[in-house]
Amino acid sequence: MIKSLPLLLLFLWCAFVCAQDTALDSLQQALQTAPNDIEKTELLNSLADRYKTVDPEKTRSFAEEALALSQKIKYRREEGTAYINLGNYNLITGRYPEALEAFRNAKTIFESDPEPGTRKSLARVYGSIGIVFSEQSSYDKALEYHLKAVKLYESEDDRTTLARVYNNVGIVYKAQDDGFKALEYFLKAHTLQDSLLDPTRGITLTNIGNIYLRQQDYEEAIEYYRQAEEIFEQHTNHRGLGELYNNLGLYYQATNTPGKAVESWDKALESFAMIQDKFGISDTYYYLGGLHLENQDYAAALEATQEAGRLARELGILEMQALSEKQLQAIYEATGDYRQALIHSRNHAVLKDSLVSYENIRRAVQSEMDFAFEKKEALHREQQQRQEVVLTEQTKRHRMQLIFGGLFALLCFGLGFLFYNRNQLKKTLTLQKNLAEYEQKALHLQMNPHFVFNCLGSISSFIVQNGNDSALKYLAKFSKLMRLTLEYSKESLIPVDKEIEGLQNYLELEQLRFNKAFEFSITKDSNIEDDMALPPLLIQPFVENAIIHGIIPKKERGCITVAFTVQDNHLHCMVTDDGIGIETSRGLKEQSVSVHKSMALDIIKKRLEMLDDSTSKSSRLTIEELKDVTGKATGTRVVLVLPVRYY
């Protein structure tokens, strides 16, 4: 139940970007002597921005005044900034629909402003919208806007803010239980923060430790927790330190070190007490109660859990109240006081029903908010399209007036261009048709009867040998691979992550089929972007070749590695095995001819030719036999180089 730390990081956008400083008095003095409305508007927005972590109500007051004045003098940039400040006020105070409306107004202004200086403001708006959606558990929307912010900050090379946006993206992935992607973005944030000596990197390190703790990688978890503790000792952050000690306590509890767990939670109580953070204190007492219950120290467990419930009731936190009642029920059952256990069981049921009702209301509000946002976005796009149509028509009329004298020449040029364009279109359509045919051939090749029958035979063998669990596992992976293969066949490009998912399923399936005759690993360069893509079903035939003609004839355990990297604006896909090598494999094929694989290689080569013609970019395929210093074959390497394309 570690929820307070992600919330803390979501608010990093506003809490650490503009901390309280000593400039408030000087700004207010400058406001009194501002020579014109332009400077006055800028000063009002600066005051609103700086007050948001000190006095949110003053933020609202200054932002509303700045908005009114900027609209009066038609100062669009500061009008957008005023909407951002109003959005931050509503976000901090939990008025999410109002916050979303304010950020949408700011987005409309900055998207229509071509000035380069507004890109950071637009990125800030995207990030803020992402936070609102994340707070409302609309994670797909949150991710969409956070990634928009990432692209803008990357183009502006704003590394400090980019690190914090990476953190927010990681939090969204963590909320979706995608630990792999969450860790990727937390590590990106840490790399940037470490190079900048950012004082907030302790929180990022704690988040990384939490991911490893969830994955039960205890060595990595404690290493990052210790690094975080060192940072917090240098840069005081009582809330971040309290959350770190809470998670350290959970680490020590998981590693059967109860003494250190209690010591960590005692430190957490001290840190939270420094800022009177009752929410964090309630969490800590709940953890302590759970540990004492495990150790059968029922008196201590009862005292700690009752305190957690008392604070939760004071704060109105339904979830913690329900958890505390559940834990109290377990304590009283352990002590044989079934009357009290029944009372707390009923309390837990009531609170659980309240939580369900609250969640239903929240989802209804969320749906309404999303609908309103989308509706206004659609109206805004429609209005923009109308304006573009009007401007286009006006431009056409002026242009026709200027070129009326050369209409005949233009007509001749147009006829020539039309003829050329039709020929090009015909050529493109033919190329696309051929490419589609080869894509379908590649699909059928992946699903050839030999592979399907072998899989079904393996499933049948598992069942006969009473390996029902293995059969079910094999069948689940087989069906998932077939589904992914059918889905990929509909697309001309798929993201690299989707290709990796398909290869992962295929290799795991073949591991089961051949009784783990090989190990495998799939790696992806961190420079590969999320939307980088490649044509589907290109890599799998080489992996299958490595297994069937490289590893299996070897008669001993082998290893296959698949690596995706980016070099010189090209995507490199490398498949390496430590099998018998090309020449030995060819010798075996002469005794047992396999038409299937030669067809696969020919089709892949033809697909690459079609892709080169359609994109006017080159790709290449190399297959080489690996040898040791004595000339003995040690395996095969296949390297496929494709131009970088995006999904």
XYZ file of C-alpha atoms in Angstrom:
647
model
C 0.000 0.000 0.000
C 2.784 2.498 -0.716
C 0.725 5.356 -2.149
C 2.097 8.541 -0.644
C 5.404 8.516 -2.500
C 3.912 8.448 -6.028
C 1.608 11.296 -5.033
C 4.607 13.258 -3.807
C 6.351 12.805 -7.111
C 3.300 13.776 -9.121
C 3.386 17.112 -7.395
C 7.069 17.590 -8.057
C 5.903 19.474 -11.118
C 4.784 22.307 -8.937
C 6.448 21.689 -5.589
C 10.077 21.657 -6.658
C 10.018 23.790 -9.786
C 9.146 26.967 -7.932
C 10.061 26.705 -4.271
C 9.412 29.403 -1.718
C 12.125 32.053 -1.918
C 12.978 35.492 -0.616
C 11.916 37.314 -3.795
C 8.214 37.647 -2.836
C 8.632 40.994 -1.106
C 10.679 42.473 -3.943
C 8.107 41.295 -6.509
C 5.268 42.925 -4.574
C 7.223 46.161 -4.315
C 7.932 46.079 -8.052
C 4.192 45.519 -8.675
C 3.356 48.767 -6.856
C 5.689 50.756 -9.124
C 5.098 48.925 -12.427
C 5.281 51.532 -15.242
C 2.761 49.811 -17.577
C 0.198 47.027 -17.826
C 2.587 44.678 -19.653
C 5.068 44.594 -16.772
C 2.242 44.514 -14.244
C 0.762 41.405 -15.876
C 4.144 39.653 -15.856
C 4.694 40.508 -12.179
C 1.208 39.259 -11.223
C 1.905 35.914 -12.889
C 5.319 35.659 -11.210
C 3.713 36.248 -7.804
C 0.982 33.688 -8.530
C 3.596 31.128 -9.494
C 5.764 31.642 -6.400
C 2.848 31.615 -3.947
C 1.472 28.227 -5.004
C 3.562 26.316 -2.441
C 3.115 29.010 0.229
C -0.487 30.235 -0.014
C -2.566 28.705 -2.866
C -5.376 31.229 -2.297
C -2.992 34.060 -3.118
C -2.011 32.140 -6.236
C -5.663 32.142 -7.305
C -6.067 35.872 -6.538
C -2.939 36.978 -8.432
C -3.675 34.624 -11.345
C -7.244 35.908 -11.781
C -5.977 39.515 -11.740
C -3.274 38.643 -14.292
C -5.840 36.892 -16.495
C -8.213 39.857 -16.511
C -5.419 42.347 -17.269
C -3.796 40.202 -19.992
C -7.157 39.768 -21.749
C -7.757 43.508 -21.530
C -4.430 44.373 -23.225
C -4.534 41.231 -25.482
C -1.242 39.877 -24.102
C -1.686 36.258 -25.194
C 1.484 34.779 -23.711
C 0.729 36.051 -20.203
C -2.916 35.062 -20.626
C -1.769 31.492 -21.170
C 0.563 31.736 -18.155
C -2.325 32.982 -16.006
C -4.373 29.937 -17.030
C -1.430 27.701 -16.018
C -1.333 29.341 -12.575
C -5.093 28.895 -12.173
C -4.737 25.272 -13.240
C -2.007 24.715 -10.636
C -4.199 26.254 -7.928
C -7.096 23.930 -8.813
C -4.739 20.942 -9.050
C -3.265 21.575 -5.593
C -6.717 22.045 -4.057
C -8.145 18.923 -5.741
C -10.506 20.687 -8.195
C -9.586 18.470 -11.127
C -12.297 19.438 -13.670
C -11.524 23.152 -13.113
C -7.786 22.429 -13.373
C -8.282 20.568 -16.657
C -10.367 23.428 -18.067
C -7.677 25.992 -17.165
C -4.878 23.895 -18.658
C -6.940 23.318 -21.814
C -7.325 27.094 -22.260
C -3.563 27.514 -21.829
C -2.973 24.702 -24.333
C -5.186 26.424 -26.919
C -3.225 29.662 -26.548
C 0.278 28.169 -26.700
C -0.513 25.762 -29.558
C -1.629 28.728 -31.672
C 1.434 30.826 -30.716
C 4.315 30.236 -33.165
C 6.963 31.944 -31.021
C 9.879 29.602 -30.085
C 9.800 30.847 -26.477
C 6.362 29.321 -25.931
C 7.497 25.694 -26.454
C 8.495 25.281 -22.814
C 5.188 26.767 -21.716
C 3.340 24.317 -23.954
C 5.429 21.446 -22.564
C 4.562 22.613 -19.055
C 0.864 22.565 -19.962
C 1.118 19.042 -21.410
C 2.856 17.837 -18.252
C 0.234 19.457 -16.017
C -2.612 17.857 -18.002
C -0.802 14.538 -17.638
C -0.722 15.004 -13.858
C -4.464 15.738 -13.716
C -5.284 12.578 -15.683
C -2.835 10.569 -13.578
C -4.455 11.790 -10.364
C -7.803 10.645 -11.767
C -6.344 7.246 -12.775
C -6.804 7.965 -16.504
C -3.392 6.492 -17.158
C -3.585 6.215 -20.954
C -4.438 9.917 -21.222
C -1.790 10.789 -18.643
C 0.851 8.906 -20.600
C -0.187 10.573 -23.864
C 0.354 14.080 -22.475
C 3.490 13.244 -20.474
C 5.140 11.873 -23.624
C 4.156 15.035 -25.520
C 5.897 17.028 -22.799
C 8.953 14.762 -23.016
C 9.388 15.433 -26.734
C 9.196 19.201 -26.266
C 11.614 19.259 -23.329
C 14.024 17.019 -25.224
C 13.955 19.410 -28.173
C 14.597 22.346 -25.796
C 17.345 20.409 -23.923
C 15.731 21.344 -20.590
C 17.359 18.485 -18.693
C 16.249 19.498 -15.198
C 12.540 19.539 -15.991
C 12.909 16.592 -18.379
C 14.170 14.442 -15.500
C 11.042 15.217 -13.487
C 8.776 14.446 -16.439
C 10.598 11.111 -16.847
C 9.756 10.504 -13.181
C 6.073 11.211 -13.806
C 6.056 8.862 -16.807
C 7.630 6.187 -14.628
C 4.916 6.689 -12.008
C 2.191 6.212 -14.629
C 3.785 2.976 -15.855
C 4.140 1.826 -12.224
C 0.430 2.496 -11.633
C -0.273 0.288 -14.667
C 1.893 -2.490 -13.131
C 4.395 -2.191 -15.972
C 7.532 -2.411 -13.821
C 9.849 -2.789 -16.830
C 8.808 0.523 -18.434
C 8.561 2.277 -15.057
C 12.133 1.280 -14.222
C 13.317 2.429 -17.659
C 11.991 5.957 -17.107
C 13.072 6.145 -13.442
C 16.616 5.243 -14.543
C 16.485 7.901 -17.274
C 15.451 10.458 -14.664
C 18.208 9.321 -12.304
C 20.875 9.598 -15.032
C 19.902 13.204 -15.778
C 19.505 14.176 -12.123
C 22.838 12.630 -11.213
C 24.633 14.635 -13.917
C 22.937 17.819 -12.670
C 23.412 16.994 -8.943
C 19.677 17.583 -8.598
C 18.728 17.702 -4.879
C 15.478 15.818 -5.614
C 17.231 12.708 -6.939
C 16.786 10.985 -3.578
C 13.093 10.522 -4.393
C 13.937 9.024 -7.787
C 16.389 6.618 -6.155
C 13.664 5.590 -3.703
C 11.276 4.922 -6.594
C 13.886 2.729 -8.317
C 14.400 0.824 -5.072
C 10.636 0.300 -4.806
C 10.521 -1.275 -8.275
C 13.321 -3.688 -7.382
C 11.626 -4.447 -4.044
C 8.405 -5.315 -5.872
C 10.438 -7.592 -8.164
C 12.044 -9.189 -5.046
C 15.501 -8.133 -6.263
C 16.587 -7.279 -2.744
C 20.254 -6.560 -3.472
C 19.409 -3.883 -6.044
C 16.629 -2.474 -3.844
C 18.853 -1.917 -0.780
C 21.619 -0.418 -2.937
C 19.295 2.294 -4.292
C 17.711 2.865 -0.869
C 21.159 3.502 0.611
C 22.036 5.952 -2.155
C 18.742 7.763 -1.519
C 19.501 7.982 2.199
C 22.850 9.635 1.435
C 21.157 12.240 -0.773
C 18.494 13.016 1.862
C 21.244 13.528 4.431
C 22.785 16.183 2.154
C 19.494 17.814 1.110
C 16.855 17.809 3.835
C 13.473 16.526 2.695
C 11.519 15.172 5.651
C 8.653 13.789 3.593
C 10.944 12.054 1.121
C 13.063 10.693 3.981
C 9.974 9.439 5.801
C 8.798 7.596 2.689
C 12.299 6.126 2.250
C 12.319 4.783 5.815
C 8.809 3.353 5.342
C 9.993 1.438 2.279
C 13.210 0.397 4.020
C 11.036 -1.068 6.771
C 9.119 -3.078 4.177
C 12.448 -4.232 2.715
C 13.711 -5.434 6.098
C 10.361 -7.115 6.796
C 10.571 -8.950 3.455
C 14.164 -10.036 4.206
C 13.271 -11.323 7.701
C 15.131 -8.613 9.628
C 12.372 -7.402 11.987
C 14.698 -5.436 14.266
C 15.944 -3.251 11.445
C 12.386 -2.899 10.117
C 11.225 -1.438 13.465
C 14.289 0.817 13.563
C 13.486 2.138 10.052
C 9.839 2.802 10.902
C 10.858 4.632 14.087
C 13.013 6.902 11.914
C 10.054 7.354 9.542
C 7.884 8.517 12.457
C 10.546 11.073 13.419
C 10.778 12.424 9.840
C 7.011 12.685 9.364
C 6.628 14.325 12.785
C 9.005 17.110 11.683
C 6.408 18.256 9.094
C 3.319 16.939 10.929
C 2.560 14.569 8.048
C -0.211 12.496 9.630
C -0.793 10.598 6.404
C 2.753 9.214 6.449
C 2.562 8.544 10.206
C -0.654 6.544 9.704
C 1.089 4.382 7.085
C 4.041 3.775 9.403
C 1.884 2.681 12.345
C -0.016 0.329 10.044
C 3.263 -1.286 8.918
C 4.426 -1.583 12.539
C 1.155 -3.226 13.514
C 1.510 -5.762 10.735
C 5.063 -6.658 11.766
C 4.117 -7.053 15.450
C 1.206 -9.270 14.381
C 3.600 -11.488 12.430
C 5.859 -11.721 15.497
C 2.823 -12.502 17.739
C 3.423 -9.386 19.861
C -0.319 -8.735 19.988
C -0.253 -5.880 22.498
C 2.191 -3.847 20.399
C 0.320 -4.787 17.204
C -2.975 -3.601 18.716
C -1.534 -0.278 19.902
C 0.129 0.538 16.561
C -2.870 -0.491 14.430
C -5.319 1.473 16.589
C -3.140 4.574 16.173
C -3.054 4.061 12.390
C -6.870 3.821 12.339
C -7.282 6.868 14.591
C -5.134 9.030 12.296
C -6.925 7.675 9.212
C -10.302 8.638 10.705
C -8.955 12.095 11.572
C -7.743 12.562 8.003
C -10.806 10.931 6.412
C -8.723 8.290 4.564
C -11.194 5.478 3.899
C -8.651 3.016 2.510
C -6.389 3.162 5.577
C -9.426 2.936 7.861
C -10.512 -0.253 6.070
C -6.995 -1.734 6.215
C -6.687 -0.929 9.919
C -10.048 -2.532 10.702
C -9.021 -5.657 8.777
C -5.742 -5.839 10.712
C -7.528 -5.286 14.040
C -9.858 -8.158 13.170
C -6.810 -10.408 12.585
C -5.230 -9.326 15.911
C -8.361 -10.056 17.941
C -8.850 -13.399 16.192
C -5.252 -14.311 17.075
C -5.868 -13.430 20.735
C -9.160 -15.326 20.870
C -11.331 -12.224 21.380
C -13.900 -13.164 18.746
C -16.435 -10.578 19.876
C -14.053 -7.705 19.083
C -12.948 -9.516 15.920
C -16.574 -9.606 14.738
C -17.035 -5.889 15.499
C -13.969 -4.952 13.435
C -14.980 -7.353 10.676
C -18.307 -5.512 10.379
C -16.502 -2.145 10.457
C -14.236 -3.356 7.650
C -17.224 -4.451 5.552
C -18.913 -1.041 5.982
C -15.724 0.808 5.043
C -15.162 -1.470 2.075
C -18.656 -0.673 0.793
C -17.929 3.038 1.281
C -14.735 2.665 -0.707
C -16.618 0.985 -3.545
C -19.200 3.782 -3.551
C -16.461 6.404 -3.498
C -14.643 4.693 -6.359
C -17.836 4.538 -8.421
C -18.444 8.237 -7.859
C -14.830 9.030 -8.730
C -15.051 7.033 -11.937
C -18.278 8.765 -12.892
C -16.668 12.157 -12.327
C -13.620 11.012 -14.239
C -15.718 9.867 -17.201
C -17.642 13.123 -17.189
C -14.408 15.090 -17.007
C -12.841 13.103 -19.854
C -15.957 13.528 -21.981
C -16.067 17.290 -21.366
C -12.366 17.600 -22.176
C -12.666 15.593 -25.381
C -15.782 17.517 -26.423
C -14.065 20.870 -25.972
C -10.974 19.569 -27.743
C -13.145 18.486 -30.678
C -14.871 21.873 -30.792
C -11.488 23.580 -30.674
C -10.186 21.438 -33.559
C -13.328 22.122 -35.557
C -12.952 25.857 -34.982
C -9.315 25.707 -36.056
C -10.270 23.784 -39.188
C -12.889 26.394 -40.042
C -10.368 29.173 -39.602
C -7.896 27.298 -41.769
C -10.541 26.819 -44.465
C -11.369 30.547 -44.442
C -7.706 31.512 -44.616
C -7.125 28.979 -47.392
C -10.005 30.349 -49.455
C -8.798 33.926 -49.007
C -5.288 32.922 -50.034
C -6.628 31.134 -53.104
C -8.578 34.195 -54.237
C -5.561 36.491 -53.891
C -3.348 34.015 -55.642
C -5.789 33.594 -58.525
C -5.879 37.365 -58.998
C -2.082 37.479 -59.214
C -1.611 34.507 -61.585
C -4.689 34.917 -63.799
C -2.508 36.051 -66.708
C -0.495 32.825 -66.591
C -3.484 30.476 -66.284
C -2.855 28.768 -69.635
C 0.730 27.861 -68.733
C -0.390 26.704 -65.327
C -3.066 24.512 -66.923
C -0.492 22.850 -69.163
C 1.768 22.278 -66.189
C -1.162 20.858 -64.251
C -2.008 18.376 -67.004
C 1.597 17.240 -67.173
C 1.777 16.915 -63.412
C -1.499 14.939 -63.383
C -0.156 12.489 -65.951
C 3.083 12.053 -63.990
C 1.212 11.701 -60.698
C -1.074 9.001 -62.112
C 1.923 7.007 -63.295
C 3.581 7.369 -59.890
C 0.360 6.383 -58.137
C 0.033 3.309 -60.335
C 3.614 2.328 -59.564
C 3.084 2.874 -55.812
C -0.121 0.840 -55.762
C 1.591 -2.031 -57.588
C 4.468 -1.908 -55.125
C 2.105 -1.875 -52.167
C 0.160 -4.809 -53.600
C 3.345 -6.873 -54.008
C 4.470 -5.911 -50.521
C 1.101 -6.936 -49.057
C 1.331 -10.299 -50.841
C 4.758 -10.971 -49.395
C 3.575 -9.895 -45.943
C 0.802 -12.479 -46.187
C 3.252 -15.122 -47.381
C 5.437 -14.300 -44.384
C 2.422 -14.703 -42.093
C 1.531 -18.095 -43.504
C 5.172 -19.108 -43.228
C 5.127 -18.340 -39.471
C 2.026 -20.508 -39.059
C 3.163 -23.472 -41.184
C 1.557 -26.831 -40.289
C 4.890 -28.336 -39.222
C 5.276 -25.787 -36.402
C 1.600 -25.973 -35.378
C 1.543 -29.790 -35.335
C 4.768 -29.928 -33.297
C 3.254 -27.540 -30.748
C 0.040 -29.546 -30.516
C 2.060 -32.741 -30.237
C 4.066 -31.284 -27.361
C 0.850 -30.276 -25.600
C -0.523 -33.790 -26.063
C 2.720 -35.267 -24.679
C 2.523 -33.047 -21.605
C -1.047 -34.220 -20.931
C -0.167 -37.919 -21.344
C 2.699 -37.498 -18.866
C 0.285 -35.851 -16.367
C 1.979 -32.509 -16.936
C -1.292 -30.600 -17.027
C 0.284 -27.408 -15.705
C 2.999 -27.533 -18.379
C 0.405 -28.273 -21.052
C -1.746 -25.336 -19.992
C 1.289 -23.049 -19.858
C 2.427 -24.231 -23.313
C -1.094 -23.831 -24.743
C -1.456 -20.310 -23.288
C 1.829 -19.177 -24.822
C 0.972 -20.869 -28.135
C -2.421 -19.118 -28.358
C -0.881 -15.763 -27.421
C 1.765 -16.156 -30.133
C -0.858 -16.995 -32.732
C -2.941 -13.962 -31.679
C 0.059 -11.634 -31.837
C 1.057 -13.031 -35.237
C -2.431 -12.369 -36.642
C -2.489 -8.857 -35.165
C 0.948 -7.980 -36.537
C -0.012 -9.139 -40.026
C -2.528 -6.277 -40.252
C 0.138 -3.599 -39.750
C 2.921 -2.400 -42.025
C 4.938 -1.285 -39.001
C 4.898 -2.289 -35.330
C 6.801 -0.771 -32.358
C 10.080 -2.415 -31.370
C 8.561 -3.301 -27.963
C 5.772 -5.269 -29.710
C 8.345 -7.165 -31.797
C 10.245 -7.988 -28.577
C 7.002 -9.209 -26.972
C 6.363 -11.572 -29.880
C 9.955 -12.893 -29.854
C 9.772 -13.373 -26.065
C 6.604 -15.488 -26.411
C 8.026 -17.485 -29.310
C 11.330 -18.266 -27.539
C 9.556 -19.223 -24.307
C 7.306 -21.527 -26.345
C 10.295 -23.183 -27.998
C 12.016 -23.519 -24.615
C 9.035 -25.530 -23.378
C 8.891 -27.526 -26.575
C 12.593 -28.542 -26.461
C 12.740 -28.974 -22.667
C 14.885 -25.868 -22.105
C 17.598 -26.952 -24.541
C 18.737 -23.341 -24.717
C 18.777 -20.053 -22.845
C 17.988 -16.733 -24.470
C 18.176 -13.007 -23.848
C 16.617 -10.029 -25.612
C 18.145 -6.570 -25.145
C 17.105 -3.133 -26.360
C 19.349 -0.070 -26.578
C 18.146 2.734 -24.294
C 18.435 5.126 -27.274
C 15.573 3.333 -29.037
C 12.495 5.544 -28.671
C 9.057 4.190 -27.689
C 7.537 4.894 -31.129
C 10.461 3.524 -33.169
C 9.156 0.712 -35.386
C 10.002 -1.995 -37.906
C 8.030 -4.216 -40.307
C 6.379 -7.185 -38.549
C 7.534 -10.801 -38.722
C 11.075 -10.061 -39.959
C 13.186 -11.341 -37.039
C 11.327 -14.528 -35.983
C 12.467 -16.721 -38.942
C 16.132 -16.080 -38.039
C 15.450 -16.964 -34.395
C 13.682 -20.156 -35.479
C 16.621 -20.955 -37.779
C 19.026 -20.491 -34.853
C 17.030 -22.977 -32.764
C 16.280 -25.671 -35.364
C 19.526 -25.597 -37.384
C 21.965 -24.222 -34.828
C 21.151 -25.234 -31.242
C 19.126 -28.470 -31.503
C 21.677 -30.385 -33.676
C 24.371 -29.370 -31.166
C 22.976 -31.963 -28.701
C 23.854 -29.775 -25.706
C 22.503 -26.682 -24.013
C 22.899 -23.573 -26.121
C 22.321 -19.830 -25.973
C 20.552 -17.364 -28.268
C 20.817 -13.576 -27.972
C 18.707 -10.977 -29.764
C 19.868 -7.352 -29.610
C 18.223 -4.164 -30.927
C 20.475 -1.086 -31.242
C 20.518 2.253 -33.074
C 23.590 3.293 -35.063
C 23.922 6.056 -37.668
C 20.153 6.529 -37.933
C 19.639 2.814 -38.617
C 18.005 0.120 -36.485
C 20.320 -2.894 -36.051
C 18.665 -6.233 -35.240
C 21.224 -8.932 -34.385
C 20.464 -12.643 -33.732
C 23.419 -14.694 -32.404
C 23.565 -18.390 -31.467
C 26.353 -20.700 -30.275
C 25.172 -23.622 -32.383
C 26.895 -25.851 -34.930
C 27.481 -23.124 -37.524
C 26.433 -22.603 -41.133
C 28.649 -25.151 -42.890
C 27.801 -28.041 -40.570
C 24.111 -27.149 -40.804
C 24.251 -27.206 -44.595
C 25.787 -30.684 -44.446
C 22.907 -31.890 -42.335
C 20.365 -30.265 -44.678
C 21.678 -32.310 -47.618
C 20.453 -35.393 -45.793
C 17.156 -33.796 -44.654
C 15.962 -31.121 -47.108
C 13.956 -28.204 -45.602
C 12.107 -26.160 -48.187
C 10.473 -24.025 -45.512
C 13.575 -22.132 -44.428
C 14.850 -21.359 -47.912
C 11.399 -19.938 -48.662
C 11.572 -17.825 -45.504
C 14.929 -16.301 -46.434
C 13.809 -15.598 -50.020
C 10.609 -13.936 -48.831
C 12.473 -11.760 -46.315
C 14.918 -10.644 -49.000
C 12.032 -9.817 -51.320
C 10.254 -7.874 -48.549
C 13.418 -5.849 -47.948
C 13.625 -5.039 -51.662
C 10.002 -3.908 -51.650
C 10.569 -1.795 -48.534
C 13.669 -0.192 -50.051
C 11.707 0.713 -53.196
C 8.720 2.098 -51.277
C 10.730 4.161 -48.744
C 13.733 5.107 -50.934
C 15.950 4.002 -48.032
C 18.416 1.139 -47.951
C 18.488 -1.911 -45.713
C 20.857 -4.856 -45.604
C 21.082 -8.417 -44.308
C 24.302 -10.245 -43.381
C 24.696 -13.840 -42.189
C 28.096 -14.998 -40.946
C 29.549 -18.054 -39.247
C 31.414 -17.406 -35.976
C 34.722 -19.230 -35.438
C 37.276 -19.456 -32.656
C 41.032 -18.977 -33.049
C 41.444 -22.582 -34.270
C 38.877 -22.096 -37.016
C 36.232 -24.230 -35.340
C 32.653 -23.032 -35.819
C 31.207 -21.521 -32.633
C 27.849 -20.324 -33.909
C 26.080 -18.022 -36.353
C 25.296 -14.298 -36.351
C 22.545 -12.653 -38.416
C 22.518 -8.839 -38.637
C 19.521 -7.023 -40.157
C 20.020 -3.254 -40.660
C 16.861 -1.199 -41.275
C 16.345 2.559 -41.705
C 14.859 4.194 -38.619
C 11.096 4.531 -38.973
C 8.378 5.520 -36.528
C 5.011 3.975 -35.709
